[in-house]
Short mmCIF file of C-alpha atoms and ligand atoms in Angstrom, two decimals:
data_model
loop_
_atom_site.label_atom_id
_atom_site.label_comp_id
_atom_site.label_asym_id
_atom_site.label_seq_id
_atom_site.Cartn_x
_atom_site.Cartn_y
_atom_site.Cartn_z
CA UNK A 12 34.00 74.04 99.87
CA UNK A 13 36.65 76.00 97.96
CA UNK A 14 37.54 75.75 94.49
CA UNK A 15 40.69 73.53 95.09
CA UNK A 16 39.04 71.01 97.01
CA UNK A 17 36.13 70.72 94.74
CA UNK A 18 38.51 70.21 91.52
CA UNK A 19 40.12 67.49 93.60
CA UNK A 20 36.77 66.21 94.26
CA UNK A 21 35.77 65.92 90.93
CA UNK A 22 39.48 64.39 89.62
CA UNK A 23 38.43 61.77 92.07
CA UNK A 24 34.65 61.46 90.94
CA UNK A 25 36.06 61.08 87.24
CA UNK A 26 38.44 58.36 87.73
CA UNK A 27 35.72 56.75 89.75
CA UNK A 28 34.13 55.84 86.89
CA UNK A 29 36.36 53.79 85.50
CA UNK A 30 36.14 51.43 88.02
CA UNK A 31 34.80 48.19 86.23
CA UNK A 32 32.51 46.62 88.62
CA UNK A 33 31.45 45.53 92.39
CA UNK A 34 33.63 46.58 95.25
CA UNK A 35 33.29 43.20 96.34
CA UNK A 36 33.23 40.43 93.73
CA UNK A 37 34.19 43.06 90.64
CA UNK A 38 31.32 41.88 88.84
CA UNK A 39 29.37 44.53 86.33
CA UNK A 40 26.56 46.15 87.83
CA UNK A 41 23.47 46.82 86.29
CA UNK A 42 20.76 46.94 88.77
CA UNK A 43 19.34 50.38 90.10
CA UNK A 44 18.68 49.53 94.01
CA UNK A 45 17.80 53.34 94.29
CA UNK A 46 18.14 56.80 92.78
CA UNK A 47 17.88 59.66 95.43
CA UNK A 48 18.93 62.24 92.95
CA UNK A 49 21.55 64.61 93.27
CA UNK A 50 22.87 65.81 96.66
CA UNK A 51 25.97 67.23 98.46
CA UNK A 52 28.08 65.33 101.05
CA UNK A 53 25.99 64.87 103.83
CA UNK A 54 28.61 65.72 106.39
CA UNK A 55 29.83 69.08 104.92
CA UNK A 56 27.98 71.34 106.87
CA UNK A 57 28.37 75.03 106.11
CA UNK A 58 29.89 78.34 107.80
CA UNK A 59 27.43 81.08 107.80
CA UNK A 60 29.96 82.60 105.01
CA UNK A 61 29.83 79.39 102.39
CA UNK A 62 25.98 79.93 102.58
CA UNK A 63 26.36 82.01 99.13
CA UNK A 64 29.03 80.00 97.64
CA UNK A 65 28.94 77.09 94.82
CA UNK A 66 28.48 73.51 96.55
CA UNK A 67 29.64 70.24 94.96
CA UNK A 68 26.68 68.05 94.54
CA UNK A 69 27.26 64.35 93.47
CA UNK A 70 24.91 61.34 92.01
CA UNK A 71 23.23 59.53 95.04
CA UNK A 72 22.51 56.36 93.05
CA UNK A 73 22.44 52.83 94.78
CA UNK A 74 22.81 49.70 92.62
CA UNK A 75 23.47 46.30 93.54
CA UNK A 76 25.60 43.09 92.35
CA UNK A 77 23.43 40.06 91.11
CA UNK A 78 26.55 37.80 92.17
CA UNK A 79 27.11 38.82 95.60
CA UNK A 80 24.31 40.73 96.79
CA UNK A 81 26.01 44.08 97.76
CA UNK A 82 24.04 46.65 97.78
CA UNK A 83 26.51 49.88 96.76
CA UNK A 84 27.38 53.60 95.87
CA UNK A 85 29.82 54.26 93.07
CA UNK A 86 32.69 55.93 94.48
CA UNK A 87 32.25 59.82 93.48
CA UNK A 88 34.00 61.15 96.36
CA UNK A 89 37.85 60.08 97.15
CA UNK A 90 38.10 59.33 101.01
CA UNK A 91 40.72 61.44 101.99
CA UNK A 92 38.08 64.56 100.93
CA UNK A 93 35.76 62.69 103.58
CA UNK A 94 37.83 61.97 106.15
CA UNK A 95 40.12 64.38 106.77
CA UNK A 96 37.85 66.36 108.97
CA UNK A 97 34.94 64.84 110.61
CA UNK A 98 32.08 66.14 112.60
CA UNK A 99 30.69 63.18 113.88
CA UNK A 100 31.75 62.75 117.66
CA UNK A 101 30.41 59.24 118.67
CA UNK A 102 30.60 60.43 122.26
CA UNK A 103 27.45 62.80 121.97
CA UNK A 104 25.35 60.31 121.96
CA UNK A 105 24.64 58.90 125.21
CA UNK A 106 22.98 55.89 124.68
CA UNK A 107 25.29 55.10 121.73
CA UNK A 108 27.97 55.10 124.64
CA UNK A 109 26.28 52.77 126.89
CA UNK A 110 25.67 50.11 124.16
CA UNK A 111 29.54 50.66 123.52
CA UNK A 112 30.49 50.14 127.31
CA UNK A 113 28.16 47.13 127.10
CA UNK A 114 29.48 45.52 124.31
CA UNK A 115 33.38 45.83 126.23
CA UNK A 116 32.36 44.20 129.34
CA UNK A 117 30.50 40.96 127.28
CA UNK A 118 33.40 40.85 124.48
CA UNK A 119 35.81 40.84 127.21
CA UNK A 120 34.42 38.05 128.93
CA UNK A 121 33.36 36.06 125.59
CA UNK A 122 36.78 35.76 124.53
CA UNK A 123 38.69 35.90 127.97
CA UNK A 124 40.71 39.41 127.26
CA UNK A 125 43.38 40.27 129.42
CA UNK A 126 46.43 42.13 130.40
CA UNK A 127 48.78 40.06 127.77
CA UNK A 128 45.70 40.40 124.75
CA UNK A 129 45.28 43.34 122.42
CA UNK A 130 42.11 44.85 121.27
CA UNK A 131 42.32 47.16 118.13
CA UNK A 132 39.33 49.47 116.80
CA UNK A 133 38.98 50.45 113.19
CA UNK A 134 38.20 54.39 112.81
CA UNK A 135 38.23 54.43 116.84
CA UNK A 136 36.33 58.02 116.76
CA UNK A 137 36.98 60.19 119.84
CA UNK A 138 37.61 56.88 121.52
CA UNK A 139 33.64 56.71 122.60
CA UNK A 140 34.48 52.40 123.26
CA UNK A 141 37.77 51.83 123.98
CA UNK A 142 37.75 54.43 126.30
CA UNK A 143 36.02 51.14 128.03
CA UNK A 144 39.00 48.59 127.43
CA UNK A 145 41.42 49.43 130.20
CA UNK A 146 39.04 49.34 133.27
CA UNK A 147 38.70 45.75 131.95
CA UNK A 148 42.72 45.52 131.90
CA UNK A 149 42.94 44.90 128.50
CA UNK A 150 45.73 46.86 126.25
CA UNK A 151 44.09 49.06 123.14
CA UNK A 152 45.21 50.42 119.73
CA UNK A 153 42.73 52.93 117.56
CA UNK A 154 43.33 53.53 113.98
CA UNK A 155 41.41 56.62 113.24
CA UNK A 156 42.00 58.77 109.85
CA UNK A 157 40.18 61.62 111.13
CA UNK A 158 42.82 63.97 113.03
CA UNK A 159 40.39 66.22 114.24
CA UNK A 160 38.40 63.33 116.37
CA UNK A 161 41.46 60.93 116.64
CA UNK A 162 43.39 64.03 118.54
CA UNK A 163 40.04 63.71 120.97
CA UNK A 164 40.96 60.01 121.64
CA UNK A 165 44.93 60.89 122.21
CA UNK A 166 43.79 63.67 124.79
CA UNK A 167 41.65 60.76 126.74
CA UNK A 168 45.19 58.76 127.19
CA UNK A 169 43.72 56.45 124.27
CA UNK A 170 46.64 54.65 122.13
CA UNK A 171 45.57 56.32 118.70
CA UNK A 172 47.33 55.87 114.96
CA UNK A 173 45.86 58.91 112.40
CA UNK A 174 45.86 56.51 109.59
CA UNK A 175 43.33 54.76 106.97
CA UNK A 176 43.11 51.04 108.04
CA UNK A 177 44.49 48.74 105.00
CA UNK A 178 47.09 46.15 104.32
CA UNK A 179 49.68 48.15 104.30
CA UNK A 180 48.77 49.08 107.77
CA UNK A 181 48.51 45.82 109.14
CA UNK A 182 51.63 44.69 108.12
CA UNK A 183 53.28 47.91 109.41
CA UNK A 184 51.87 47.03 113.03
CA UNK A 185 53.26 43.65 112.67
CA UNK A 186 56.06 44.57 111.48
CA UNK A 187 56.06 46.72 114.92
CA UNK A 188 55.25 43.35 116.99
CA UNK A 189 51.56 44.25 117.66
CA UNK A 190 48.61 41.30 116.39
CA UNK A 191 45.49 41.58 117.49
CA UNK A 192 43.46 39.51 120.02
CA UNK A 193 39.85 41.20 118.85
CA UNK A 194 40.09 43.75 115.68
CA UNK A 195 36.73 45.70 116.21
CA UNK A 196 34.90 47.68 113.16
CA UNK A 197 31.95 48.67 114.39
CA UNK A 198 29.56 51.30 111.38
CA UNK A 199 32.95 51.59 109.37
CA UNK A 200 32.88 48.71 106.72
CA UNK A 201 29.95 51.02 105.07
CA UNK A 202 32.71 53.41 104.66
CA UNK A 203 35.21 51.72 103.46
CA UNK A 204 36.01 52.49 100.00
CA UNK A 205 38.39 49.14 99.04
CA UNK A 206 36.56 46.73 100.71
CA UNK A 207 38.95 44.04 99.58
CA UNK A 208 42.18 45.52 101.12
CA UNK A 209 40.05 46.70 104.19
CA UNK A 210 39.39 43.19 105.01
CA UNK A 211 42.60 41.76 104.03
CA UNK A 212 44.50 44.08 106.33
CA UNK A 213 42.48 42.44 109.37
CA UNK A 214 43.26 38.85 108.00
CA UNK A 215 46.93 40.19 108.34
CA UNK A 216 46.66 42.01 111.76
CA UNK A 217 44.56 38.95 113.58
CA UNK A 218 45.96 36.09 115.80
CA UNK A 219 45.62 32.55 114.93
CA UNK A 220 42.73 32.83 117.22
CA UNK A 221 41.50 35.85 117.21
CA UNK A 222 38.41 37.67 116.64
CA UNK A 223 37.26 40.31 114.36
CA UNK A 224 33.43 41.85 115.31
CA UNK A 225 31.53 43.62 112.40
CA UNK A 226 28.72 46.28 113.71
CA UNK A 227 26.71 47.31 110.20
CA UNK A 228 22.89 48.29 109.61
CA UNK A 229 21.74 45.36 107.91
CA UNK A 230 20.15 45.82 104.72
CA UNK A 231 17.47 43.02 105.22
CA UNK A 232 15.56 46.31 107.54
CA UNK A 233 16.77 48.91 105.73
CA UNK A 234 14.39 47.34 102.81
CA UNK A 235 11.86 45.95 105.19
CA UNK A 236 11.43 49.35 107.15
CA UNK A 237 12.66 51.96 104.45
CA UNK A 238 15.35 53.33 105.62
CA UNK A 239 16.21 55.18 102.03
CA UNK A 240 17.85 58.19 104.68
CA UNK A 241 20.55 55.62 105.77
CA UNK A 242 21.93 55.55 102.50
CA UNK A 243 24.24 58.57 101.28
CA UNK A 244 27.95 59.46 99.74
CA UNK A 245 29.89 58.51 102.58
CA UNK A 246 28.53 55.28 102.56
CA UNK A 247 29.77 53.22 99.84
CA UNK A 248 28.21 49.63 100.84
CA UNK A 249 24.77 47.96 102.22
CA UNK A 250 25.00 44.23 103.86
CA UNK A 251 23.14 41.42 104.17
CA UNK A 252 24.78 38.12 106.11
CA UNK A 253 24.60 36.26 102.90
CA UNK A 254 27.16 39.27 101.22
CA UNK A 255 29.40 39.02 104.45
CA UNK A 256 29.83 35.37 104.54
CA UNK A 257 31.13 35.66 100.88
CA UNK A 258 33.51 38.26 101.83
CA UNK A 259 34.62 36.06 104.51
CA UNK A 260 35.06 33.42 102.39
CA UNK A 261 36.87 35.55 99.82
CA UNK A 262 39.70 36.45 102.58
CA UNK A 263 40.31 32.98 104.43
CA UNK A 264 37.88 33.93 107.12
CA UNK A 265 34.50 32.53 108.28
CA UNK A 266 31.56 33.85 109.98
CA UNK A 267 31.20 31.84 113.57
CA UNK A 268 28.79 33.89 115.40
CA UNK A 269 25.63 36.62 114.69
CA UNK A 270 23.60 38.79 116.77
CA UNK A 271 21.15 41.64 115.96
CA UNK A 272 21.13 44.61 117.56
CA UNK A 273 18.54 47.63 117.32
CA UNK A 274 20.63 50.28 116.94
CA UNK A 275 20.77 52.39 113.68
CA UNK A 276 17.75 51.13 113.12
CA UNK A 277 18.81 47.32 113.05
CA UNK A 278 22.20 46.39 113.47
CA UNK A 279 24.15 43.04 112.54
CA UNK A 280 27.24 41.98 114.82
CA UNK A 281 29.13 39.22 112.89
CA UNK A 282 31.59 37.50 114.65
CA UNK A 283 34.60 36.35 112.00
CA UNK A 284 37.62 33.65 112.75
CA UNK A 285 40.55 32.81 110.34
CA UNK A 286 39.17 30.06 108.43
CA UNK A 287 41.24 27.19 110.10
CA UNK A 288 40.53 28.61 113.60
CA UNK A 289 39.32 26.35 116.51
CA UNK A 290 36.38 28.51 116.75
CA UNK A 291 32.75 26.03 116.65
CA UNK A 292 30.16 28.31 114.11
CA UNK A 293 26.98 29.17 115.83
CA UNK A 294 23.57 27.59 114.52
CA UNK A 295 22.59 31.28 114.68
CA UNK A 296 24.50 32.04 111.62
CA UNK A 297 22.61 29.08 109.63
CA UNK A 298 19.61 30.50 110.84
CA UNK A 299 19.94 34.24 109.77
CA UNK A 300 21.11 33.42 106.23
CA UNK A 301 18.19 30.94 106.00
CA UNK A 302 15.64 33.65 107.15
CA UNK A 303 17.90 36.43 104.48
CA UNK A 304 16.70 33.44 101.59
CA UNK A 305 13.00 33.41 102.55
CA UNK A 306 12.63 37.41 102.71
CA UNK A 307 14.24 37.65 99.47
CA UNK A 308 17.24 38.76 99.78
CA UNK A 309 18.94 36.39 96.63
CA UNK A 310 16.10 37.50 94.59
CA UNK A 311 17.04 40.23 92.25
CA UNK A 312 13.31 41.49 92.34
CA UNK A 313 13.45 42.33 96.17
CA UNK A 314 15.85 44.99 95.22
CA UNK A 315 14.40 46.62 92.01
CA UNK A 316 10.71 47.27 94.17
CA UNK A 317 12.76 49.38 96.50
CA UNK A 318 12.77 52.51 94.73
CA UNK A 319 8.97 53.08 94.24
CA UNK A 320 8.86 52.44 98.81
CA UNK A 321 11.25 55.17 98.68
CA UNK A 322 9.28 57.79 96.44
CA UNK A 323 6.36 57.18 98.29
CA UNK A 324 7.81 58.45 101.74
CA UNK A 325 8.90 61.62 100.55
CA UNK A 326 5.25 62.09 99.25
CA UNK A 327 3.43 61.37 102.26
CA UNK A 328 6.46 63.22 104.08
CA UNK A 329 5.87 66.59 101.86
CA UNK A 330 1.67 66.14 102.02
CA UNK A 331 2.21 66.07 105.64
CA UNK A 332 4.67 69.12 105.79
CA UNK A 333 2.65 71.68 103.25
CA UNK A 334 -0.92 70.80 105.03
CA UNK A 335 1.42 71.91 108.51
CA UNK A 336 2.64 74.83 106.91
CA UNK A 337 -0.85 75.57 105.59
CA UNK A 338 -2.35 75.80 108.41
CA UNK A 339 0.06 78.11 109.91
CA UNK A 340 1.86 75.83 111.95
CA UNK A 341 5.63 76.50 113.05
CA UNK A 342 8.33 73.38 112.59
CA UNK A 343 11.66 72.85 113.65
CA UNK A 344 13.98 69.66 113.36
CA UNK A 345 15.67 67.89 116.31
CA UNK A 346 19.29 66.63 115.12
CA UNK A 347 21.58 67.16 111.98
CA UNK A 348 22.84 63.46 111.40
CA UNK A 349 23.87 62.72 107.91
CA UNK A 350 21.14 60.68 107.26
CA UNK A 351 19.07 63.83 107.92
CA UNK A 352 20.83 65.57 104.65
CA UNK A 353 19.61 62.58 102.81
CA UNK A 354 16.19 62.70 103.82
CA UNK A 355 16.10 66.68 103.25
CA UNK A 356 17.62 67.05 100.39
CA UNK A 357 15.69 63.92 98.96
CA UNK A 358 12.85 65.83 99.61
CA UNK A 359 13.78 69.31 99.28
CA UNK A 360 12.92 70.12 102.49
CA UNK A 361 14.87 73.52 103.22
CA UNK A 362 14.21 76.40 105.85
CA UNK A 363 10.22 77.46 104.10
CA UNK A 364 9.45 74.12 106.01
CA UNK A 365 12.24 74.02 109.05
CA UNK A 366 12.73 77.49 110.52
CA UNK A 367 15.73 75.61 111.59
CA UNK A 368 17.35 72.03 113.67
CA UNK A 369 19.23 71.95 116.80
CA UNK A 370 21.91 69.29 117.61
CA UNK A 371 23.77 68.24 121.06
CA UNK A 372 26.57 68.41 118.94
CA UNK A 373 28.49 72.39 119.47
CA UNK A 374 30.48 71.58 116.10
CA UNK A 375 27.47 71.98 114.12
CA UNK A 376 26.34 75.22 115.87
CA UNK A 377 26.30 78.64 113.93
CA UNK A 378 26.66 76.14 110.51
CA UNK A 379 23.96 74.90 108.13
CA UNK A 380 22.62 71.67 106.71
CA UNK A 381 24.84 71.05 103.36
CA UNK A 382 22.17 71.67 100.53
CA UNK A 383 19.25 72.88 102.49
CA UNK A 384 20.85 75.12 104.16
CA UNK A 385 18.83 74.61 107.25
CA UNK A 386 20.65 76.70 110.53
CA UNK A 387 21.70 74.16 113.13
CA UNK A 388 21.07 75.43 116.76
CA UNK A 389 21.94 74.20 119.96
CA UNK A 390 19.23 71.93 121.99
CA UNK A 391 17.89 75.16 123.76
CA UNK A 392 16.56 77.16 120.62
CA UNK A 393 12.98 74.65 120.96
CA UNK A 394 12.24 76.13 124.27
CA UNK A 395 12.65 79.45 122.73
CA UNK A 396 10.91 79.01 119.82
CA UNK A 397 8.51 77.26 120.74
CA UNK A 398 7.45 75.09 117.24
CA UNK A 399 4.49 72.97 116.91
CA UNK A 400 6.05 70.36 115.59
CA UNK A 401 9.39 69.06 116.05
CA UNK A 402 10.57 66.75 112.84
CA UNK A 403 13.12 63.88 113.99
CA UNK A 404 15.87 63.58 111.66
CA UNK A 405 17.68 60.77 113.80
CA UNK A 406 14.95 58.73 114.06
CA UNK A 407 17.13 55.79 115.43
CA UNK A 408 17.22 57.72 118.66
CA UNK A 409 13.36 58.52 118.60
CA UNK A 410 13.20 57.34 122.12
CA UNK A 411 15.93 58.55 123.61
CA UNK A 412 14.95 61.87 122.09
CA UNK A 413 11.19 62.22 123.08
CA UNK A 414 12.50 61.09 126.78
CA UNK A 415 14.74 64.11 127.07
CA UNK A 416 12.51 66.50 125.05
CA UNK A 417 9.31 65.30 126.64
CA UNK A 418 8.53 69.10 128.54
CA UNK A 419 7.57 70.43 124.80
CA UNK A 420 4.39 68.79 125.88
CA UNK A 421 3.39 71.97 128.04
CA UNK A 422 3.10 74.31 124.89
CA UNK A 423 1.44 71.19 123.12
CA UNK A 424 4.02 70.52 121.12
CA UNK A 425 4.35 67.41 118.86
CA UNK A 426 7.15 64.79 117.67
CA UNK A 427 7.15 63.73 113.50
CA UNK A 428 8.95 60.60 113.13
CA UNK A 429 9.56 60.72 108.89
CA UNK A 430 10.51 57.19 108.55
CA UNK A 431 9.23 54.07 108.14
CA UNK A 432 6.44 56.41 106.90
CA UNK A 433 5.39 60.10 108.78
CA UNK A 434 3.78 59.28 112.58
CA UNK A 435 2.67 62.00 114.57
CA UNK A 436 3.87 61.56 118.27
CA UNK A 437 2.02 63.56 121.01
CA UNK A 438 3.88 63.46 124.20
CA UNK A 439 1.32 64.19 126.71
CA UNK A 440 -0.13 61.09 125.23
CA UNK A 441 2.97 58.97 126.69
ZN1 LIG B 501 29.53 41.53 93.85
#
């Protein structure tokens, strides 16, 4: 990071702080959810020449409003310093793909999509699900701020705006004549830094009967299972059901459908009308804020124990790691997801444990992990190397992961899964 950027980072970090309250509800906050220290943006990953230079770390502190229940980051970092270039290409993962393609086909048939409707994705990516849209003859806008991955989406023949989604956005495309049919935000509400004009520029954009769909890891399992990694500077905000049905509320909407999903761990997909709309609410949505009341999740306490969960993982995860590297034994990671910078840095795991991580991902080739400064490889480096253990940093994709890497087994070769707490996976065992 040079010097100009990181003055502009910290101009941004100071005028953070006077920001009175919850990015929700604006009430004061004054519960800790979680303090994971200091670390640098987990998606800034190094060129071998920044390895010796000065890196911007920033407060990874979690608290969470005892009005509305969101769990959130202050805002250190301004958006623009996050978004501007992006190395996460959605497409790389496979199986993330398929649950995109699979989520087209049934969306498209839920709400009868066709060749007169309009589907609209917020921070569309390299256009990893619409890309799925006009098999199914339905018409598509993205809205992606990151130029790098939006230009990705263009090249595919996807309709793509380089913009940050807001109300001055929406009214812009209808201004233009376009409304939208189904607005789709799949994993970027967490990222949205004004919540409030995020989801007042999709009141604006929708139809009278229209649909938005909300993909977000939902907090109730990232307490239950913790997921501490899944929490870091790019991610401003942490949701339960109960938290989005008061945003709803807040913005003339109204939650009419629910489903979980498994993927980040445990997914929610809210389904959200106008308020007025025809649209009958599932019992499903009764249900899940019910079961969010009996696991605690409107009791202040649930949140404060979270912290002590956390410190414990990244003891049993360092026992685990120096008894390894005590007994001689060579380690490697598989991936270099953000939540993997969390985890590391969290732990101060650097290169004296991880000779180094590979990732499907060629961006991240040749660079480092930011912090750690772990080297990133591609996939091929393990069968090279040879490690005895292989540490999963996405551990989301465990599955999908040991499938593919399953031959390590004939060098006897094991899988470390770091979260819920450390497991020791032995594929010849499988
Ligand atoms: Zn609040």
């Amino acid at each position: 990071m040079n010097i100009q950027r990181l003055d502009a980072v910290r101009d941004a970090a100071r005028s953070s702080h006077l920001v009175p309250g919850c990015r929700l509800c604006g009430s004061r906050l004054s519960h800790t959810f979680v303090d994971l220290g200091m670390s640098p943006p987990c998606e800034s990953f190094l060129q071998a020449e920044d390895v010796d230079q000065m890196e911007a770390y920033f407060p990874l502190k979690v608290l969470v409003c005892e009005t509305c229940y969101l769990v959130q980051l202050k805002e250190y970092m301004s958006p623009e310093s996050i978004f501007t270039e992006y190395a996460y290409f959605s497409s790389f993962s496979t199986s993330w793909v398929a649950h995109a393609k699979l989520y087209c086909e049934q969306v498209a048939q839920r709400l009868g999509l066709g060749k007169d409707s309009l589907a609209v994705e917020l921070a569309s990516n390299d256009g990893y699900l619409l890309q799925h849209f006009p098999q199914l003859g339905v018409p598509v806008l993205g809205i992606e701020p990151a130029a790098n991955v939006a230009r990705v989406a263009i090249d595919k023949g996807i309709p793509t705006r380089v913009d940050f989604f807001g109300e001055r956005l929406a009214r812009q495309l209808l201004s233009e004549g376009l409304a939208a049919d189904l607005i789709i935000g799949n994993n970027v509400l967490a990222q949205v830094p004004d919540l409030n004009d995020f989801v007042g520029g999709m009141k604006i954009l929708l139809k009278p009967e229209g649909t938005i769909t909300l993909e977000f890891p939902h907090v109730e399992r990232l307490i239950a299972e913790n997921q501490f990694d899944t929490i870091y500077h790019e991610h401003f905000s942490y949701f339960s059901l109960v938290t989005i049905a008061a945003m709803a509320l807040r913005h003339g909407l109204r939650l009419v459908d629910v489903e979980e999903l498994s993927t980040h761990g445990g997914s929610l997909r809210v389904y959200l009308a106008h308020h007025d709309s025809e649209q009958r609410t599932s019992q499903r949505v009764d249900d899940l804020l019910a079961r969010e009341r009996r696991h605690g999740l409107t009791n202040m306490s649930t949140y404060a124990s979270f912290g002590h969960k956390a410190a414990m993982a990244k003891r049993d995860l360092l026992a685990f790691l120096i008894s390894a590297k005590n007994e001689g034994k060579r380690i490697c990671g598989y991936g270099a997801p953000g939540k993997g910078n969390t985890l590391l840095n969290y732990c101060a795991i650097g290169p004296d444990f991880l000779d180094f991580t590979v990732d499907r991902n060629p961006y991240k080739h040749g660079r480092f992990t930011p912090g750690m400064h772990i080297p990133i490889r591609p996939v091929a480096a393990i069968d090279d190397a040879k490690p005895d253990y292989i540490l999963i940093l996405p551990w989301n994709l465990k599955d999908e992961i040991i499938r593919q890497m399953s031959h390590v087994a004939a060098w006897g070769a094991k899988f470390v899964v770091p979260i819920p707490f450390v497991t020791v996976i032995d594929p010849s065992e499988l």
